[in-house]
Amino acid sequence: MSKRSAKIRTLAVVAVGALIVSSCSSDDDNSSTTAAADTNATNGDSAAPNTAVPETEASTANTDVAEVEDTAAPEIEPGEPYAGEVGVTDDTIKIGYFLPETGALSALSTDLAKAINAVGFDEINAAGGVHGRQLEMVLYDDGSGNPAVTQASFKDAEDEVFAMMSIIGNTATTMAALAEEAEVPTVVSNIDGRVGRDSMWTFAAVPYWDTSSRLMDDYILSIADADTPVGVVFMATPNGEGARDAFLEEADAAGLNVIVEQPVEPVPATCSNEIARLADAGVEIVYLISGALPGICMHRAAGDAGYSPEAWLSPANGWNIGFVARAVGGLAESSTSFGHAPTLETEAGQHYVEQVNKFVPDAQEGDITVDGFLTYSPERLLIEGLQAAGPQLTREGFFDAMETSVSGVETGYGPPPIYGPGERSGPLSANLWVPGTRLVDGVDTPTWVTADATWHDEF
Amino acid sequence: MSITPPVTEEVDHEASVAAMPTSWWRPLIKPLILSAMLLWWAANMFGEDHAATAVDAAAVICTVCGLHLLIQWSGQVSLGHMAIVGIGGFATANLAVEQELPLPLALLLGGFCAMLATVAIGLPALRIRGFALAITTLAAATAVSAYLFRQDWLAGGSLGILVSNSNFFGFDSQEPTSFVVPALVVALIVMFITMKIGHSGVGNALRMVANDDEVAGSYGINVGTHKLAAFLFSGFVAGIGGGLMVLDLGRATPEMFPASESIVFVAAVLMGGAGSIRGPVIAAIALVAVPEFLDIGHYEELVGALGLLLAVRFVPEGINGQHEHMVERVASVKAKLRGASS
Amino acid sequence: MGSVISNGLTNGSIYAIVAFGFVLIYRNSGVMNFAHPQIGMIGAFLFFSLWVEQSWPYLLAAACGVGLSALVALASRQLLAPQEGNPLNMLLGTLGIGGVLTWYALDTWDANPQFVPRVAPGVTVEFWDLRFTGAALLVIGALVVVTVGAGLFYRYAKTGLALRSVANDPLAATYMGINVERMSSITWAASGALAGLAGVLVSPFINMDPFFMSLLFLRALTAALLAGMRSLPLTALAGICIGLVEAQLIRETNTPGLTELMLVIVIIAALLLRPQSLGRRTA
């Protein structure tokens, strides 16, 4: 009897639990947190008339930033009616915007922050929109990069909005996989390089490590000669490994002398031992493909070991290795620190500052940051793509436009991201930090430099 | 002399029928009815959120059942079971995508792959005991995460492995409201099998081994085989748990299986207490469901840690222990009442 | 070659000193204190807060950090004492304590790493092929001092002898009039102090976030395990060996995750090759 009763008791407990739980939930709807008003799927159900919609220029009149030329819309057979697209109506294009409404980074979702994020959309809407349609931002929660929350929000969004955007790296990575499956265009600021290369439907505006890596050989040749020993130290993640591969490919073609290649982790033993290896091999230029923490670790270890190469280079976005070295008291005492990080001091950056001041008058100086600029850039990229896709807007059309005609480089928002085949060239905008050469308010500050570089990419 | 007629006994037919062994399916009737009720509720009354939670719970229950058998019934502590869950998950994903096997088969074979992987730790476990084994499993799990889950052949490229097929016996594995039924069925089967083992001779032998393996050995129990079998079983069901997770999300990435999360399973087992799997299953459900329904955001980790601490301090025998106390108290109250009335 | 030795020695000393407190508790009460890294972490954070943020003198700040860790360890012991006979429950309890400490550190200082400057920034000692910074010498020196000190303490000091007898045979020790309770408290406090010391000494080497001690914990556990969880000098030796092997491994190979693989192979090999089983039989 005990066998049976024990089994029954267990099941009864589980069943009772389930009953209690389900009775609380029988009215539950989906609980995604859309901040915008309730939106219904806006599949264009009526065929829009095949008449030309008055074209509108994207950029506002008072900007030095290059205006994007209107490229030809995808070929459409005459007489083929426009069947509409998810998230697109005659007047609006809905864009899903993923923000950390909950979770550790929820401070990035204050009302002020949201208003500043919306500046890119405000700017184009004030100029008449894209092909007469206003951009509408629909907010979704990504749980501060939580994959489960992001996935749930994505499933809600994919039938409601035309395209998606996100500002957090982890979110972008999760969304890349989902966007690939669902074939929804996704525009992000930064994404893991290898994920970015593997995902056709995700477009990143700010150069990720891959791009920087492809430009680094040109930069090295501009500061040293071809037989200077180079060492590449990379984070052992898909991002880092992809960037390493990209760098080695270009370095090989350029005839650089790469003698050491090693993975790094921000653990003291790893850093001290890897510094020893670099020092013993006589590496003069270290290309450190990592974020801030391994950078700090390596700099400290280098200081401890008395190792001072000619230059430390890094593709760090936002975490400029120069700042990193300063954070640890400049212990590395190395000569040049080169980090590929945008600043607000370029034309594009200044344009952004102007727009924030115009549309968010409450924003103080401290509220306008490079991070905000990094979210503005993908919005500009999105707009370029929407314009190039033409008035008969479809997801496929947008995809084609992004692949073939959008560059982003003329607007100064960064070198062309890696999507679409072909040869790209353009300015590499970077922060250069040479200690003691530029003091601003007594603080060692990087200089903004531009170098031309070319790279090749085939898919 | 008197001739007494032979006394014929009344034959009690009812008693002799009751004394006959019942057919094997009779004891299953009530559990099956209850299971069917549960599944009907799950299929029809759960909202989407609760269905997703139930699927998570199903995966955790599978792993916890195996771990309970390992820790409480065979006395071997594994602090690294998440690695095995991960191996099962990746195996399922690879089989579903590369070999294009139907999902239920991929799930089953994923469990077997995890079971095979467990051999690597089950064999050394025969000679390594106690806390040393615990630390070894921890180290092994960390090594698996750091090294094995970075290999492309197992873990796929940067996007992990995407499982696009979602047909599981006609249910949609990537839609929680649909997958909740097969997931719960799998969990119930695992629970049932674990329970059967526990009540069988094998279970008794395992418990003897857990108590004192030298004594068990002297009783003629093959200690090594039993210990290894316990590890293999726990590996198999943990692999099934991992496979369920992967099928539910539709993808397998290394981030889904961090070694440090293994301790959550161990906590569920210990909070369940020694004894039947009732305790750890309830603990597992609580572990999954409570954070879902208690939205305290920032304080979540604190409440979890405090809860653990208080449970250890004040409820050291776990849920099973509390249940037994309750049963005893009820029994003594009943006895008192009976005594009072007689 | 020289750098392998100096790096290995430094890093190995770090692992050994993190392991010390853990070994102490285990051998005296059979408890696996998984809160050990977080107890050290909280002391290190107090030290950081006092020394860097409030500019207290180094020694005073360090002493406060060590003291806090000792107190926290003592409090943990009081909280969990009733469960002392049940090692699994103790393990769980220490995990709960670790979780609370982690939450507190995250709440007060957030997850971004803090940077602890070197104590003696310019000091480097070079001889033969070896090179040690001031902070490295401090760690190695502390290791030597604690090992020697502990050895002397256990051999000659009254409390030390008492602790040894409790570890050997608690019942007999009670009959001898030794207060076993007090000995247990002393052990935990000492273990906490050692954790705090490790945290303070290690903090300049690593990006100090609330998880920094946990990163080192696995290597420390390996050292402790290899040393049989009984002997401090052996733990020191084991830690240094691990540091040296790791240094060589990283220098010669390019594959990430190899160190963890090496650790687990070493653990299994060492445990299988040992003739006797380790630890208490009922664990």
mmCIF file of N, CA, C and O in Angstrom, chain B residues 214-261:
data_model
loop_
_atom_site.group_PDB
_atom_site.id
_atom_site.type_symbol
_atom_site.label_atom_id
_atom_site.label_comp_id
_atom_site.label_asym_id
_atom_site.label_seq_id
_atom_site.Cartn_x
_atom_site.Cartn_y
_atom_site.Cartn_z
ATOM 1 N N GLU B 214 31.164 -0.267 3.509
ATOM 2 C CA GLU B 214 31.885 -1.486 3.872
ATOM 3 C C GLU B 214 30.924 -2.546 4.390
ATOM 4 O O GLU B 214 30.995 -3.716 4.027
ATOM 5 N N VAL B 215 29.997 -2.056 5.207
ATOM 6 C CA VAL B 215 28.992 -2.996 5.724
ATOM 7 C C VAL B 215 28.150 -3.548 4.585
ATOM 8 O O VAL B 215 27.858 -4.735 4.515
ATOM 9 N N ALA B 216 27.801 -2.646 3.678
ATOM 10 C CA ALA B 216 26.995 -3.094 2.543
ATOM 11 C C ALA B 216 27.739 -4.150 1.747
ATOM 12 O O ALA B 216 27.158 -5.149 1.322
ATOM 13 N N GLY B 217 29.037 -3.898 1.575
ATOM 14 C CA GLY B 217 29.839 -4.869 0.836
ATOM 15 C C GLY B 217 29.824 -6.220 1.509
ATOM 16 O O GLY B 217 29.742 -7.268 0.872
ATOM 17 N N SER B 218 29.854 -6.197 2.841
ATOM 18 C CA SER B 218 29.896 -7.463 3.554
ATOM 19 C C SER B 218 28.580 -8.214 3.440
ATOM 20 O O SER B 218 28.509 -9.400 3.712
ATOM 21 N N TYR B 219 27.525 -7.490 3.056
ATOM 22 C CA TYR B 219 26.250 -8.166 2.825
ATOM 23 C C TYR B 219 26.176 -8.778 1.441
ATOM 24 O O TYR B 219 25.162 -9.334 1.062
ATOM 25 N N GLY B 220 27.227 -8.600 0.688
ATOM 26 C CA GLY B 220 27.238 -9.188 -0.646
ATOM 27 C C GLY B 220 26.776 -8.231 -1.719
ATOM 28 O O GLY B 220 26.619 -8.624 -2.873
ATOM 29 N N ILE B 221 26.534 -6.977 -1.354
ATOM 30 C CA ILE B 221 26.120 -6.014 -2.371
ATOM 31 C C ILE B 221 27.354 -5.550 -3.144
ATOM 32 O O ILE B 221 28.376 -5.213 -2.543
ATOM 33 N N ASN B 222 27.237 -5.529 -4.434
ATOM 34 C CA ASN B 222 28.354 -5.059 -5.242
ATOM 35 C C ASN B 222 28.362 -3.542 -5.216
ATOM 36 O O ASN B 222 27.658 -2.875 -5.978
ATOM 37 N N VAL B 223 29.182 -2.998 -4.290
ATOM 38 C CA VAL B 223 29.141 -1.566 -4.035
ATOM 39 C C VAL B 223 29.477 -0.768 -5.295
ATOM 40 O O VAL B 223 28.799 0.195 -5.647
ATOM 41 N N GLY B 224 30.528 -1.188 -5.972
ATOM 42 C CA GLY B 224 30.975 -0.437 -7.139
ATOM 43 C C GLY B 224 29.895 -0.316 -8.196
ATOM 44 O O GLY B 224 29.609 0.771 -8.702
ATOM 45 N N THR B 225 29.271 -1.456 -8.516
ATOM 46 C CA THR B 225 28.246 -1.422 -9.555
ATOM 47 C C THR B 225 27.102 -0.514 -9.160
ATOM 48 O O THR B 225 26.595 0.250 -9.970
ATOM 49 N N HIS B 226 26.686 -0.611 -7.888
ATOM 50 C CA HIS B 226 25.552 0.215 -7.481
ATOM 51 C C HIS B 226 25.876 1.684 -7.529
ATOM 52 O O HIS B 226 25.068 2.498 -7.971
ATOM 53 N N LYS B 227 27.082 2.043 -7.068
ATOM 54 C CA LYS B 227 27.442 3.458 -7.088
ATOM 55 C C LYS B 227 27.498 3.987 -8.511
ATOM 56 O O LYS B 227 27.003 5.070 -8.825
ATOM 57 N N LEU B 228 28.116 3.195 -9.368
ATOM 58 C CA LEU B 228 28.226 3.626 -10.756
ATOM 59 C C LEU B 228 26.854 3.752 -11.394
ATOM 60 O O LEU B 228 26.550 4.713 -12.095
ATOM 61 N N ALA B 229 26.010 2.763 -11.117
ATOM 62 C CA ALA B 229 24.664 2.807 -11.694
ATOM 63 C C ALA B 229 23.914 4.045 -11.230
ATOM 64 O O ALA B 229 23.181 4.670 -12.001
ATOM 65 N N ALA B 230 24.111 4.407 -9.960
ATOM 66 C CA ALA B 230 23.443 5.612 -9.456
ATOM 67 C C ALA B 230 23.899 6.827 -10.251
ATOM 68 O O ALA B 230 23.103 7.669 -10.659
ATOM 69 N N PHE B 231 25.213 6.923 -10.479
ATOM 70 C CA PHE B 231 25.728 8.041 -11.253
ATOM 71 C C PHE B 231 25.153 8.037 -12.665
ATOM 72 O O PHE B 231 24.744 9.064 -13.200
ATOM 73 N N LEU B 232 25.131 6.865 -13.268
ATOM 74 C CA LEU B 232 24.649 6.791 -14.646
ATOM 75 C C LEU B 232 23.188 7.200 -14.738
ATOM 76 O O LEU B 232 22.789 7.929 -15.641
ATOM 77 N N PHE B 233 22.380 6.728 -13.788
ATOM 78 C CA PHE B 233 20.967 7.099 -13.826
ATOM 79 C C PHE B 233 20.811 8.604 -13.667
ATOM 80 O O PHE B 233 20.048 9.245 -14.390
ATOM 81 N N SER B 234 21.539 9.168 -12.702
ATOM 82 C CA SER B 234 21.404 10.612 -12.486
ATOM 83 C C SER B 234 21.864 11.369 -13.728
ATOM 84 O O SER B 234 21.310 12.413 -14.063
ATOM 85 N N GLY B 235 22.873 10.834 -14.411
ATOM 86 C CA GLY B 235 23.328 11.476 -15.633
ATOM 87 C C GLY B 235 22.271 11.406 -16.722
ATOM 88 O O GLY B 235 22.014 12.381 -17.433
ATOM 89 N N PHE B 236 21.635 10.259 -16.838
ATOM 90 C CA PHE B 236 20.616 10.083 -17.871
ATOM 91 C C PHE B 236 19.471 11.077 -17.698
ATOM 92 O O PHE B 236 19.094 11.798 -18.629
ATOM 93 N N VAL B 237 18.923 11.138 -16.487
ATOM 94 C CA VAL B 237 17.775 12.033 -16.314
ATOM 95 C C VAL B 237 18.185 13.495 -16.339
ATOM 96 O O VAL B 237 17.411 14.350 -16.757
ATOM 97 N N ALA B 238 19.412 13.787 -15.909
ATOM 98 C CA ALA B 238 19.877 15.170 -16.028
ATOM 99 C C ALA B 238 19.982 15.550 -17.502
ATOM 100 O O ALA B 238 19.628 16.659 -17.907
ATOM 101 N N GLY B 239 20.445 14.616 -18.315
ATOM 102 C CA GLY B 239 20.522 14.867 -19.745
ATOM 103 C C GLY B 239 19.139 15.122 -20.335
ATOM 104 O O GLY B 239 18.963 15.986 -21.191
ATOM 105 N N ILE B 240 18.160 14.359 -19.860
ATOM 106 C CA ILE B 240 16.788 14.579 -20.329
ATOM 107 C C ILE B 240 16.330 15.991 -19.936
ATOM 108 O O ILE B 240 15.697 16.702 -20.725
ATOM 109 N N GLY B 241 16.670 16.379 -18.701
ATOM 110 C CA GLY B 241 16.313 17.733 -18.264
ATOM 111 C C GLY B 241 16.919 18.781 -19.180
ATOM 112 O O GLY B 241 16.260 19.734 -19.596
ATOM 113 N N GLY B 242 18.201 18.587 -19.505
ATOM 114 C CA GLY B 242 18.867 19.532 -20.393
ATOM 115 C C GLY B 242 18.221 19.555 -21.769
ATOM 116 O O GLY B 242 18.027 20.606 -22.369
ATOM 117 N N GLY B 243 17.867 18.367 -22.254
ATOM 118 C CA GLY B 243 17.214 18.296 -23.548
ATOM 119 C C GLY B 243 15.883 19.036 -23.553
ATOM 120 O O GLY B 243 15.547 19.738 -24.511
ATOM 121 N N LEU B 244 15.122 18.913 -22.471
ATOM 122 C CA LEU B 244 13.852 19.629 -22.377
ATOM 123 C C LEU B 244 14.074 21.129 -22.446
ATOM 124 O O LEU B 244 13.348 21.844 -23.141
ATOM 125 N N MET B 245 15.106 21.603 -21.726
ATOM 126 C CA MET B 245 15.398 23.038 -21.747
ATOM 127 C C MET B 245 15.694 23.506 -23.171
ATOM 128 O O MET B 245 15.227 24.543 -23.617
ATOM 129 N N VAL B 246 16.515 22.720 -23.850
ATOM 130 C CA VAL B 246 16.927 23.108 -25.198
ATOM 131 C C VAL B 246 15.746 23.097 -26.159
ATOM 132 O O VAL B 246 15.567 24.005 -26.967
ATOM 133 N N LEU B 247 14.908 22.078 -26.054
ATOM 134 C CA LEU B 247 13.759 22.013 -26.954
ATOM 135 C C LEU B 247 12.796 23.156 -26.675
ATOM 136 O O LEU B 247 12.186 23.709 -27.588
ATOM 137 N N ASP B 248 12.682 23.513 -25.414
ATOM 138 C CA ASP B 248 11.776 24.597 -25.048
ATOM 139 C C ASP B 248 12.223 25.918 -25.629
ATOM 140 O O ASP B 248 11.438 26.673 -26.198
ATOM 141 N N LEU B 249 13.517 26.232 -25.483
ATOM 142 C CA LEU B 249 14.007 27.513 -25.978
ATOM 143 C C LEU B 249 14.312 27.478 -27.461
ATOM 144 O O LEU B 249 14.450 28.516 -28.092
ATOM 145 N N GLY B 250 14.473 26.278 -27.986
ATOM 146 C CA GLY B 250 14.772 26.184 -29.403
ATOM 147 C C GLY B 250 16.222 26.448 -29.725
ATOM 148 O O GLY B 250 16.597 26.575 -30.884
ATOM 149 N N ARG B 251 17.072 26.549 -28.688
ATOM 150 C CA ARG B 251 18.479 26.693 -28.981
ATOM 151 C C ARG B 251 19.326 26.242 -27.800
ATOM 152 O O ARG B 251 18.844 26.115 -26.685
ATOM 153 N N ALA B 252 20.582 25.976 -28.078
ATOM 154 C CA ALA B 252 21.514 25.526 -27.048
ATOM 155 C C ALA B 252 22.743 26.414 -27.107
ATOM 156 O O ALA B 252 23.434 26.456 -28.125
ATOM 157 N N THR B 253 22.993 27.134 -26.039
ATOM 158 C CA THR B 253 24.203 27.955 -25.965
ATOM 159 C C THR B 253 24.900 27.680 -24.639
ATOM 160 O O THR B 253 24.253 27.281 -23.685
ATOM 161 N N PRO B 254 26.214 27.914 -24.587
ATOM 162 C CA PRO B 254 26.922 27.641 -23.323
ATOM 163 C C PRO B 254 26.389 28.468 -22.152
ATOM 164 O O PRO B 254 26.430 28.013 -21.015
ATOM 165 N N GLU B 255 25.869 29.665 -22.422
ATOM 166 C CA GLU B 255 25.382 30.511 -21.327
ATOM 167 C C GLU B 255 24.203 29.895 -20.604
ATOM 168 O O GLU B 255 23.892 30.281 -19.484
ATOM 169 N N MET B 256 23.532 28.955 -21.257
ATOM 170 C CA MET B 256 22.370 28.341 -20.608
ATOM 171 C C MET B 256 22.786 27.384 -19.508
ATOM 172 O O MET B 256 21.963 27.014 -18.679
ATOM 173 N N PHE B 257 24.056 26.961 -19.508
ATOM 174 C CA PHE B 257 24.471 25.917 -18.565
ATOM 175 C C PHE B 257 25.710 26.311 -17.764
ATOM 176 O O PHE B 257 26.762 25.671 -17.864
ATOM 177 N N PRO B 258 25.637 27.366 -16.955
ATOM 178 C CA PRO B 258 26.836 27.733 -16.193
ATOM 179 C C PRO B 258 27.064 26.776 -15.037
ATOM 180 O O PRO B 258 26.128 26.398 -14.344
ATOM 181 N N ALA B 259 28.325 26.384 -14.839
ATOM 182 C CA ALA B 259 28.630 25.380 -13.816
ATOM 183 C C ALA B 259 28.202 25.837 -12.434
ATOM 184 O O ALA B 259 27.810 25.032 -11.587
ATOM 185 N N SER B 260 28.265 27.134 -12.195
ATOM 186 C CA SER B 260 27.963 27.622 -10.855
ATOM 187 C C SER B 260 26.494 27.409 -10.485
ATOM 188 O O SER B 260 26.145 27.459 -9.314
ATOM 189 N N GLU B 261 25.629 27.184 -11.453
ATOM 190 C CA GLU B 261 24.220 26.979 -11.147
ATOM 191 C C GLU B 261 23.922 25.576 -10.648
ATOM 192 O O GLU B 261 22.805 25.290 -10.230
#
